[in-house]
């Protein structure tokens, strides 16, 4: 069995290995893993599930030779499939599977394929043709043949001329590189024509079933090809709980392996502040202590109150040497308490955590790995799953320039998901201000002037929404704080001062659509937004295009509107009435 992964997809391979170990009944097989830099720790942990043969994968294909847009879809590792042909020199049968799969059943049936022609793949079940693999036609080949998927491949030594095929694949890739949309799959679709192979059809419903198919729960292999994967979709995790179970097992394997070491110099300092309430603290603290990334310290600042000693006693019951408790001698407030923790932190990175949320086991590791490989990013958040009173996922913006612009109006980070570089906090004095109720939003409004901010598009924290949240009980104070932050940004970044009324309209926290004179208010809001847009044209602090989106300014739409009124007034009137009705209905659904 052969797999190919980039070094950050160890968790996906681990999930597959658990599936093979617990669901498949294959015997007498090796597992070969092509990779681009898995460290020894990850290899050891993967080997503890099932023994693997790890092979560093390299090829002489320069990324400059490939279509850059298409390269974004897949990494160069997808070409490791070509190595399967040479493995037939050693093995009778070679099974390739992608790792974005869930193994639910026995895989022995795959050994019945490839015994005639030597090659078995799945045919696309939606009707795509070979030409779908390319940006343009390849004249030398028939582009109208049914498309073959490369997510699962069975090869046997009955395949004629297999010893020539690896080199043919690489040379063909170079030849048609600029036209290839799906690097590996496109070449393999040409290969079956070049070598006149009658490909045996693997049962897609059983061995390469998409999660959306009604028969997927009974399939031996569920393959989440496309953009929604098991690891970034809570819907798929709910539908297929086995994937989540396997992922938690992997987290336990990593945690157990890493707990054998001692950590005098933590890489990450997790900062928490607790005041009076500790109803959910046990869940929050356990979720941090049981992270797959164990090289941490947890600084818990206990705010001065009548319950301070009670809370300290509870925290000490965890008996974990990585926990450091700081008791405030006077009441400092949330912002200053966080600053106390940051100043005492030893870690290279500062990670925030609230006392009522739950971090997923791999949260810190994924953020650490990302920041280690993206030196230009100074602050990193993640997507969240809201739970308790409401249940849904929220995915914040990931583009740094868009985040910088949108921060003018809206907070772009979920505070308890944030990880920051401590050196940048010290360098640019990025500590929390006690003068704002929304201290996190104010901090990010300053930070975007000096550092790039991003978010991982993956749910890595369960964000509790309940009536005990402080922000849920202080709506007016939060609004006033947000208004002040917008005002401060406009003055400092654009040298612009708006009236209090204009700031409220620009802020958009209070809906204007419910007022009788809503059209007049929207007109006033647009005028205020145009002031901001014109001021930015002079200062050039924000990206103009992104700012126009944030301020809901669309010049093209206004022009079309004027033309429509003059030329197509009767049609325009009826159409706009329906559009306004739809907008009103939409606003009602989301809660005006």
Coordinates of C-alpha atoms in Angstrom, one line a residue:
X1 CA 0.0 0.0 0.0
X2 CA 1.4 3.3 -1.1
X3 CA 0.7 6.9 0.2
X4 CA 2.2 10.3 -0.5
X5 CA 1.9 13.2 2.0
X6 CA 3.4 16.6 2.7
X7 CA 5.0 16.8 6.1
X8 CA 2.0 18.6 7.6
X9 CA -0.5 15.9 6.7
X10 CA 0.7 13.3 9.2
X11 CA -2.7 13.4 10.9
X12 CA -4.5 12.4 7.7
X13 CA -2.1 9.4 7.2
X14 CA -2.5 8.5 10.8
X15 CA -6.3 8.3 10.3
X16 CA -5.8 6.0 7.3
X17 CA -3.4 3.8 9.2
X18 CA -6.0 3.4 12.1
X19 CA -8.6 2.4 9.4
X20 CA -6.3 -0.2 7.9
X21 CA -5.4 -1.6 11.3
X22 CA -8.9 -1.8 12.6
X23 CA -11.2 -2.2 9.6
X24 CA -9.2 -3.9 6.8
X25 CA -8.4 -7.6 6.8
X26 CA -5.4 -7.4 4.4
X27 CA -2.4 -9.6 5.2
X28 CA 1.2 -9.8 4.1
X29 CA 1.6 -6.2 2.9
X30 CA 4.0 -3.3 3.3
X31 CA 3.1 0.3 3.8
X32 CA 5.3 2.7 1.8
X33 CA 5.0 6.4 2.5
X34 CA 6.5 9.0 0.2
X35 CA 6.9 12.4 2.0
X36 CA 8.7 15.7 1.7
X37 CA 10.2 16.0 5.2
X38 CA 8.4 14.2 8.0
X39 CA 10.4 14.5 11.2
X40 CA 11.6 11.5 13.2
X41 CA 9.0 12.1 15.9
X42 CA 6.1 11.9 13.5
X43 CA 7.6 8.8 11.9
X44 CA 8.0 7.1 15.2
X45 CA 4.4 7.9 16.1
X46 CA 3.1 6.7 12.8
X47 CA 5.1 3.5 13.1
X48 CA 3.5 2.8 16.5
X49 CA 0.1 2.5 14.6
X50 CA 1.4 0.3 11.8
X51 CA 5.0 -0.2 10.6
X52 CA 5.8 2.0 7.5
X53 CA 8.6 2.4 5.1
X54 CA 9.3 6.1 4.7
X55 CA 10.8 7.4 1.5
X56 CA 11.9 11.0 0.9
X57 CA 10.3 12.0 -2.3
X58 CA 12.1 14.2 -4.8
X59 CA 11.7 14.8 -8.5
X60 CA 13.4 17.1 -11.1
X61 CA 10.2 18.9 -11.9
X62 CA 10.6 22.6 -11.2
X63 CA 7.4 24.4 -10.1
X64 CA 8.3 27.1 -12.6
X65 CA 7.6 24.6 -15.3
X66 CA 4.0 24.1 -14.1
X67 CA 0.9 26.3 -14.5
X68 CA 1.0 28.3 -11.3
X69 CA -2.7 28.6 -10.9
X70 CA -3.2 24.9 -11.3
X71 CA -0.3 24.2 -8.9
X72 CA -2.3 25.8 -6.1
X73 CA -4.8 22.9 -6.3
X74 CA -2.3 20.3 -5.4
X75 CA 1.3 20.0 -4.1
X76 CA 4.1 18.4 -6.0
X77 CA 3.7 15.3 -3.8
X78 CA 0.8 14.2 -6.0
X79 CA 3.4 13.1 -8.5
X80 CA 4.6 10.3 -6.1
X81 CA 1.9 8.1 -7.8
X82 CA 4.3 7.7 -10.7
X83 CA 6.7 5.8 -8.4
X84 CA 4.2 3.0 -8.1
X85 CA 5.2 1.7 -11.5
X86 CA 8.8 1.0 -10.3
X87 CA 7.5 -0.7 -7.2
X88 CA 6.1 -3.4 -9.4
X89 CA 9.8 -4.5 -9.8
X90 CA 9.5 -5.6 -6.1
X91 CA 5.8 -6.3 -5.5
X92 CA 3.1 -8.3 -7.3
X93 CA 0.4 -5.8 -6.4
X94 CA 0.6 -2.1 -5.6
X95 CA -2.3 -0.2 -4.1
X96 CA -2.3 3.6 -4.1
X97 CA -4.8 5.6 -2.1
X98 CA -5.0 9.3 -1.3
X99 CA -5.1 10.2 2.4
X100 CA -8.2 12.4 2.3
X101 CA -10.2 9.2 2.9
X102 CA -11.9 7.3 5.7
X103 CA -11.5 3.5 5.7
X104 CA -14.7 1.9 7.0
X105 CA -14.4 -1.7 5.9
X106 CA -12.4 -4.6 4.5
X107 CA -10.1 -3.8 1.6
X108 CA -9.3 -7.3 0.5
X109 CA -11.7 -6.9 -2.4
X110 CA -9.2 -4.5 -4.0
X111 CA -6.9 -7.5 -4.7
X112 CA -9.4 -8.8 -7.2
X113 CA -8.6 -5.9 -9.5
X114 CA -5.8 -5.6 -12.0
X115 CA -5.5 -9.3 -12.6
X116 CA -6.5 -8.9 -16.3
X117 CA -4.9 -5.8 -17.7
X118 CA -2.6 -4.9 -14.7
X119 CA -4.2 -1.5 -14.0
X120 CA -7.5 -0.6 -12.3
X121 CA -8.9 2.8 -11.5
X122 CA -12.3 4.4 -11.0
X123 CA -14.2 6.1 -13.8
X124 CA -15.7 9.5 -13.0
X125 CA -19.4 8.9 -12.1
X126 CA -20.6 12.4 -13.1
X127 CA -19.7 12.2 -16.8
X128 CA -16.5 14.2 -17.1
X129 CA -14.2 13.4 -20.0
X130 CA -10.4 13.3 -20.2
X131 CA -10.3 16.9 -21.4
X132 CA -11.4 18.1 -18.0
X133 CA -7.8 17.4 -16.8
X134 CA -6.4 20.1 -19.0
X135 CA -6.6 23.8 -19.8
X136 CA -6.9 23.2 -23.6
X137 CA -6.9 20.1 -25.8
X138 CA -3.9 17.8 -26.5
X139 CA -4.1 17.1 -30.2
X140 CA -2.2 13.8 -30.0
X141 CA -4.7 12.2 -27.7
X142 CA -8.4 11.5 -27.6
X143 CA -9.8 14.1 -25.1
X144 CA -13.4 12.6 -25.4
X145 CA -12.7 9.4 -23.5
X146 CA -14.3 9.0 -20.0
X147 CA -12.2 10.5 -17.3
X148 CA -10.2 8.2 -15.0
X149 CA -9.8 9.2 -11.3
X150 CA -6.4 8.9 -9.7
X151 CA -7.5 8.8 -6.1
X152 CA -7.3 5.1 -5.9
X153 CA -5.1 2.9 -8.2
X154 CA -4.5 -0.9 -8.3
X155 CA -1.4 -2.0 -10.2
X156 CA -0.2 -5.6 -10.7
X157 CA 2.9 -7.0 -12.4
X158 CA 0.6 -8.2 -15.2
X159 CA 0.8 -4.6 -16.6
X160 CA 2.9 -4.8 -19.8
X161 CA 5.9 -2.4 -20.0
X162 CA 5.4 -1.1 -16.4
X163 CA 9.2 -0.6 -16.2
X164 CA 9.0 2.2 -18.8
X165 CA 6.0 4.0 -17.4
X166 CA 7.5 6.1 -14.5
X167 CA 9.9 7.9 -16.9
X168 CA 7.2 8.3 -19.5
X169 CA 4.9 10.0 -16.9
X170 CA 7.6 12.5 -15.9
X171 CA 8.6 13.4 -19.4
X172 CA 4.9 13.8 -20.5
X173 CA 4.3 16.0 -17.5
X174 CA 7.1 18.3 -18.6
X175 CA 5.9 18.3 -22.2
X176 CA 2.3 19.4 -21.3
X177 CA 3.0 21.1 -18.0
X178 CA 1.4 24.4 -18.9
X179 CA -1.8 22.8 -20.0
X180 CA -2.2 20.4 -17.1
X181 CA -4.9 21.2 -14.6
X182 CA -4.7 18.0 -12.5
X183 CA -1.0 17.1 -12.6
X184 CA -1.0 13.4 -11.9
X185 CA -4.4 12.5 -13.1
X186 CA -4.0 14.2 -16.5
X187 CA -0.8 12.3 -17.3
X188 CA -2.3 9.0 -16.2
X189 CA -5.3 9.5 -18.5
X190 CA -2.9 10.0 -21.4
X191 CA -0.8 7.0 -20.3
X192 CA -3.6 4.5 -20.7
X193 CA -4.0 5.7 -24.3
X194 CA -0.2 5.7 -25.0
X195 CA 0.2 2.1 -23.8
X196 CA -3.2 0.9 -24.9
X197 CA -4.3 -0.3 -21.5
X198 CA -7.8 -1.6 -20.9
X199 CA -8.3 -0.2 -17.5
X200 CA -10.4 -2.3 -15.1
X201 CA -13.1 -0.3 -13.4
X202 CA -12.9 -0.2 -9.6
X203 CA -16.3 0.0 -7.9
X204 CA -16.5 3.7 -7.0
X205 CA -19.5 3.2 -4.7
X206 CA -17.5 0.8 -2.6
X207 CA -13.9 1.9 -2.7
X208 CA -13.9 5.6 -3.7
X209 CA -17.3 6.9 -2.6
X210 CA -17.8 10.6 -2.1
X211 CA -19.3 11.6 1.3
X212 CA -22.4 13.2 -0.4
X213 CA -23.4 9.9 -2.0
X214 CA -26.3 8.1 -0.3
X215 CA -24.3 4.8 -0.1
X216 CA -21.2 6.3 1.5
X217 CA -22.0 5.0 5.0
X218 CA -21.7 1.4 3.7
X219 CA -18.6 2.0 1.5
X220 CA -15.3 0.5 2.5
X221 CA -13.5 3.7 1.5
X222 CA -15.1 7.2 1.7
X223 CA -13.0 9.7 -0.4
X224 CA -13.6 13.4 0.4
X225 CA -12.3 14.6 -3.0
X226 CA -13.0 18.3 -3.5
X227 CA -12.6 21.3 -1.1
X228 CA -14.6 19.9 1.9
X229 CA -12.4 17.5 3.8
X230 CA -13.0 15.5 6.9
X231 CA -10.6 17.8 8.8
X232 CA -12.2 21.1 7.8
X233 CA -15.9 20.2 7.7
X234 CA -17.8 19.7 10.9
X235 CA -20.7 18.4 8.8
X236 CA -18.5 15.5 7.5
X237 CA -17.2 14.9 11.0
X238 CA -20.8 14.6 12.3
X239 CA -21.8 12.4 9.4
X240 CA -18.7 10.2 9.8
X241 CA -17.8 10.2 13.5
X242 CA -15.2 7.4 12.9
X243 CA -12.9 10.0 11.3
X244 CA -13.0 12.2 14.5
X245 CA -12.5 9.1 16.7
X246 CA -9.3 8.2 14.7
X247 CA -8.1 11.8 14.9
X248 CA -8.4 11.8 18.6
X249 CA -6.5 8.6 18.8
X250 CA -3.7 10.2 16.8
X251 CA -3.7 13.2 19.3
X252 CA -3.3 10.7 22.1
X253 CA -0.4 9.0 20.4
X254 CA 1.4 12.3 19.9
X255 CA 0.6 13.4 23.5
X256 CA 1.8 10.2 25.1
X257 CA 5.0 10.3 23.1
X258 CA 5.8 13.9 24.0
X259 CA 5.0 13.6 27.7
X260 CA 8.1 11.5 28.1
X261 CA 10.2 14.7 27.6
X262 CA 10.8 17.6 30.0
X263 CA 10.4 21.2 29.0
X264 CA 12.5 23.8 30.6
X265 CA 12.2 26.2 27.7
X266 CA 8.6 26.2 26.4
X267 CA 8.0 27.1 22.8
X268 CA 4.4 28.3 23.5
X269 CA 3.1 30.2 26.5
X270 CA -0.7 29.8 26.9
X271 CA -2.2 32.8 28.7
X272 CA -5.5 32.6 30.6
X273 CA -7.2 34.9 33.0
X274 CA -9.9 33.8 35.5
X275 CA -12.2 35.9 37.6
X276 CA -14.7 34.5 40.1
X277 CA -16.3 32.0 37.6
X278 CA -14.7 28.6 36.9
X279 CA -17.7 26.7 35.8
X280 CA -16.1 25.6 32.5
X281 CA -12.4 25.9 33.5
X282 CA -11.9 22.1 33.8
X283 CA -12.8 21.5 30.1
X284 CA -10.8 24.5 28.9
X285 CA -7.7 23.5 30.9
X286 CA -7.8 19.8 30.0
X287 CA -8.1 20.7 26.3
X288 CA -4.8 22.7 26.6
X289 CA -2.9 20.2 28.8
X290 CA -3.8 17.4 26.4
X291 CA -2.6 19.1 23.2
X292 CA -0.6 17.2 20.7
X293 CA 2.0 20.0 21.1
X294 CA 3.3 19.4 24.6
X295 CA 6.2 21.9 24.8
X296 CA 4.1 24.5 26.6
X297 CA 3.6 26.4 29.8
X298 CA 0.2 27.6 30.9
X299 CA 0.1 30.9 32.8
X300 CA -3.2 31.4 34.6
X301 CA -3.7 34.9 36.0
X302 CA -6.3 34.7 38.8
X303 CA -8.0 38.1 39.3
X304 CA -8.3 39.4 42.8
X305 CA -11.7 38.4 44.3
X306 CA -13.3 36.6 47.2
X307 CA -13.0 33.3 45.2
X308 CA -9.3 33.7 44.4
X309 CA -8.0 31.0 46.8
X310 CA -10.9 28.7 45.9
X311 CA -10.0 28.9 42.2
X312 CA -6.2 28.5 42.9
X313 CA -7.0 25.3 44.9
X314 CA -9.0 23.9 42.0
X315 CA -6.2 24.7 39.4
X316 CA -3.6 23.1 41.6
X317 CA -5.6 19.9 41.7
X318 CA -4.4 19.2 38.1
X319 CA -0.9 18.6 39.4
X320 CA 0.8 19.5 36.1
X321 CA 4.2 21.2 36.4
X322 CA 3.6 23.2 33.2
X323 CA 0.9 25.3 35.0
X324 CA 2.1 28.6 36.5
X325 CA -0.4 30.5 38.7
X326 CA -0.2 34.3 39.2
X327 CA -2.5 35.8 41.8
X328 CA -3.4 39.5 41.4
X329 CA -3.0 41.3 44.7
X330 CA -5.5 43.9 43.5
X331 CA -8.2 43.8 40.8
X332 CA -6.5 44.7 37.6
X333 CA -9.2 44.0 35.0
X334 CA -9.1 41.5 32.1
X335 CA -6.7 43.5 29.8
X336 CA -4.1 44.1 32.5
X337 CA -4.3 40.6 33.7
X338 CA -3.5 39.3 30.2
X339 CA -0.6 41.7 30.1
X340 CA 0.8 40.3 33.4
X341 CA 0.8 36.8 31.9
X342 CA 2.4 38.0 28.6
X343 CA 5.2 39.8 30.5
X344 CA 6.0 36.7 32.5
X345 CA 5.8 34.3 29.6
X346 CA 8.9 32.4 28.5
X347 CA 7.6 31.1 25.2
X348 CA 8.5 32.2 21.7
X349 CA 4.8 32.3 21.0
X350 CA 1.9 33.6 23.1
X351 CA -1.3 31.7 22.7
X352 CA -4.6 33.0 24.1
X353 CA -7.2 30.8 25.7
X354 CA -10.4 31.6 27.6
X355 CA -11.7 29.7 30.6
X356 CA -14.9 28.6 29.0
X357 CA -13.8 27.4 25.6
X358 CA -12.4 24.1 24.4
X359 CA -9.3 23.8 22.1
X360 CA -9.2 20.9 19.8
X361 CA -6.2 18.6 20.5
X362 CA -4.1 19.7 17.5
X363 CA -4.8 23.5 17.8
X364 CA -1.4 24.6 19.1
X365 CA 0.6 22.3 16.9
X366 CA -1.1 23.5 13.7
X367 CA -0.7 27.1 14.6
X368 CA 2.9 26.6 15.7
X369 CA 3.8 24.7 12.5
X370 CA 2.2 27.5 10.4
X371 CA 4.0 30.3 12.1
X372 CA 7.3 28.4 11.9
X373 CA 6.9 28.1 8.1
X374 CA 5.4 31.6 7.6
X375 CA 7.8 34.1 9.1
X376 CA 5.9 37.0 7.6
X377 CA 2.8 36.3 9.8
X378 CA 2.9 37.9 13.3
X379 CA -0.5 37.0 14.6
X380 CA -2.6 33.9 13.7
X381 CA -6.1 33.0 14.6
X382 CA -8.4 30.1 13.5
X383 CA -11.9 29.3 12.6
X384 CA -14.2 28.2 15.4
X385 CA -17.2 26.0 16.2
X386 CA -19.9 27.9 18.2
X387 CA -21.7 25.7 20.7
X388 CA -24.0 25.5 23.7
X389 CA -26.8 28.0 22.9
X390 CA -26.1 27.8 19.1
X391 CA -24.2 25.3 16.9
X392 CA -22.4 26.3 13.8
X393 CA -18.9 27.0 12.3
X394 CA -17.5 30.4 11.6
X395 CA -14.6 31.0 9.2
X396 CA -12.9 34.4 9.5
X397 CA -10.9 36.1 6.7
X398 CA -7.5 34.7 6.0
X399 CA -6.0 37.2 3.6
X400 CA -3.7 39.6 5.6
X401 CA -4.4 42.7 3.5
X402 CA -8.2 42.1 3.7
X403 CA -7.9 41.6 7.4
X404 CA -6.0 44.9 7.7
X405 CA -8.8 46.7 5.9
X406 CA -11.7 45.0 7.6
X407 CA -10.3 45.6 11.0
X408 CA -11.3 49.2 10.5
X409 CA -15.0 48.2 11.1
X410 CA -15.0 44.7 12.4
X411 CA -12.8 42.5 14.6
X412 CA -11.3 39.8 12.3
X413 CA -10.0 37.4 15.0
X414 CA -11.6 35.1 17.5
X415 CA -9.7 36.2 20.6
X416 CA -9.2 32.8 22.3
X417 CA -7.8 31.3 19.1
X418 CA -4.9 33.8 18.7
X419 CA -1.2 32.9 18.7
X420 CA 1.3 35.8 18.6
X421 CA 5.1 36.2 18.3
X422 CA 6.3 37.5 21.6
X423 CA 9.2 39.3 20.0
X424 CA 6.8 41.4 18.0
X425 CA 4.7 42.1 21.1
X426 CA 7.7 43.6 22.8
X427 CA 9.1 45.3 19.7
X428 CA 5.8 47.2 18.9
X429 CA 4.4 47.4 22.4
X430 CA 1.4 45.3 21.5
X431 CA -0.1 44.9 24.9
X432 CA -3.7 45.2 25.7
X433 CA -5.2 48.6 26.7
X434 CA -7.5 48.7 29.8
X435 CA -9.3 51.7 28.3
X436 CA -11.5 49.6 26.0
X437 CA -14.2 47.1 26.7
X438 CA -13.2 45.2 23.5
X439 CA -9.5 45.2 24.4
X440 CA -8.7 42.6 21.7
X441 CA -10.3 44.5 18.9
X442 CA -8.4 47.6 19.9
X443 CA -5.1 45.7 20.0
X444 CA -5.6 44.3 16.5
X445 CA -6.4 47.8 15.2
X446 CA -2.9 48.8 16.3
X447 CA -1.2 45.6 15.4
X448 CA -2.2 45.7 11.7
X449 CA 0.0 48.8 11.4
X450 CA 3.1 46.7 12.1
X451 CA 2.5 43.0 11.5
X452 CA 0.6 40.8 9.2
X453 CA -2.4 39.0 10.6
X454 CA -4.0 35.8 9.3
X455 CA -6.4 33.0 10.2
X456 CA -6.2 29.3 9.6
X457 CA -9.3 28.2 7.7
X458 CA -9.8 25.3 10.0
X459 CA -11.9 24.9 13.1
X460 CA -9.5 24.5 16.0
X461 CA -11.5 25.8 18.9
X462 CA -15.0 25.2 20.3
X463 CA -16.2 28.7 21.2
X464 CA -18.9 28.7 24.0
X465 CA -21.9 31.0 23.5
X466 CA -23.9 31.3 26.6
X467 CA -25.5 34.0 28.8
X468 CA -22.5 33.8 31.2
X469 CA -20.2 35.3 28.6
X470 CA -19.3 38.8 29.7
X471 CA -19.7 40.3 26.2
X472 CA -23.2 38.9 25.9
X473 CA -24.2 40.9 29.0
X474 CA -22.6 44.2 28.1
X475 CA -23.9 45.0 24.6
X476 CA -24.0 48.8 25.0
X477 CA -20.5 48.9 26.5
X478 CA -19.2 46.8 23.6
X479 CA -20.8 49.0 21.0
X480 CA -19.4 52.2 22.6
X481 CA -15.9 50.6 22.7
X482 CA -16.2 49.6 19.0
X483 CA -17.2 53.1 18.0
X484 CA -14.2 54.5 19.9
X485 CA -11.9 52.1 18.1
X486 CA -13.2 53.1 14.7
X487 CA -12.9 56.7 15.6
X488 CA -9.3 56.2 16.7
X489 CA -8.3 54.4 13.6
X490 CA -9.8 57.0 11.3
X491 CA -7.9 59.8 13.1
X492 CA -4.6 58.0 13.3
X493 CA -4.6 56.3 9.9
X494 CA -6.5 58.7 7.7
X495 CA -6.4 62.0 9.6
X496 CA -10.2 62.0 9.5
X497 CA -12.8 62.9 12.1
X498 CA -16.4 61.9 11.8
X499 CA -19.3 62.9 14.0
X500 CA -20.7 60.5 16.5
X501 CA -23.8 59.9 14.4
X502 CA -21.6 59.1 11.3
X503 CA -19.5 56.7 13.4
X504 CA -22.6 54.8 14.5
X505 CA -23.8 54.6 10.9
X506 CA -20.4 53.4 9.6
X507 CA -20.1 50.9 12.5
X508 CA -23.2 49.1 11.4
X509 CA -23.7 47.3 14.7
X510 CA -27.2 48.8 15.0
X511 CA -29.3 47.9 12.0
X512 CA -30.7 50.9 10.1
X513 CA -33.2 48.9 8.1
X514 CA -35.9 48.8 10.8
X515 CA -36.3 52.6 10.9
X516 CA -39.1 54.4 9.1
X517 CA -36.6 56.7 7.4
X518 CA -34.2 53.9 6.6
X519 CA -33.5 55.2 3.1
X520 CA -32.4 58.6 4.4
X521 CA -30.2 56.9 7.0
X522 CA -28.6 54.7 4.3
X523 CA -27.9 57.8 2.3
X524 CA -26.2 59.5 5.3
X525 CA -24.2 56.3 5.9
X526 CA -23.0 56.3 2.3
X527 CA -21.9 59.9 2.6
X528 CA -19.9 59.1 5.7
X529 CA -18.4 56.1 4.0
X530 CA -17.4 58.2 1.0
X531 CA -15.5 60.5 3.3
X532 CA -13.5 57.6 4.5
X533 CA -12.9 56.3 1.0
X534 CA -11.7 59.8 -0.2
X535 CA -9.5 60.2 2.8
X536 CA -7.9 56.9 2.1
X537 CA -7.2 57.9 -1.5
X538 CA -4.9 60.6 -0.1
X539 CA -3.3 58.6 2.7
X540 CA -3.2 55.2 0.8
X541 CA -3.2 53.3 4.1
X542 CA -5.8 50.7 3.1
X543 CA -6.3 48.8 -0.2
X544 CA -8.9 50.9 -2.1
X545 CA -10.7 47.9 -3.6
X546 CA -11.0 46.1 -0.2
X547 CA -12.0 49.3 1.5
X548 CA -14.8 49.9 -1.0
X549 CA -16.1 46.4 -0.2
X550 CA -15.9 47.0 3.5
X551 CA -17.8 50.3 3.2
X552 CA -20.3 48.7 0.8
X553 CA -19.5 51.3 -1.9
X554 CA -20.0 50.0 -5.4
X555 CA -19.7 52.7 -8.1
X556 CA -20.4 50.3 -11.0
X557 CA -23.7 49.3 -9.4
X558 CA -24.7 53.0 -9.0
X559 CA -23.9 53.7 -12.7
X560 CA -26.1 50.7 -13.8
X561 CA -28.8 51.9 -11.5
X562 CA -28.9 55.4 -13.2
X563 CA -28.8 53.9 -16.7
X564 CA -31.6 51.5 -15.8
X565 CA -33.8 54.3 -14.4
X566 CA -33.5 56.3 -17.7
X567 CA -33.8 53.5 -20.3
X568 CA -35.6 50.6 -18.6
X569 CA -37.6 52.4 -15.9
X570 CA -40.8 50.2 -16.0
X571 CA -38.8 46.9 -15.9
X572 CA -36.3 48.4 -13.4
X573 CA -39.1 49.4 -11.0
X574 CA -40.7 46.0 -10.9
X575 CA -37.3 44.3 -10.6
X576 CA -36.1 46.6 -7.8
X577 CA -39.3 46.0 -5.9
X578 CA -38.6 42.2 -5.9
X579 CA -35.0 42.7 -5.0
X580 CA -35.9 44.9 -2.0
X581 CA -38.4 42.2 -0.9
X582 CA -35.7 39.5 -1.1
X583 CA -33.2 41.7 0.8
X584 CA -35.8 42.3 3.5
X585 CA -36.6 38.6 3.8
X586 CA -32.9 37.9 4.0
X587 CA -32.4 40.5 6.8
X588 CA -35.3 39.0 8.7
X589 CA -33.7 35.5 8.5
X590 CA -30.4 36.7 9.9
X591 CA -32.1 38.9 12.5
X592 CA -32.1 42.5 11.2

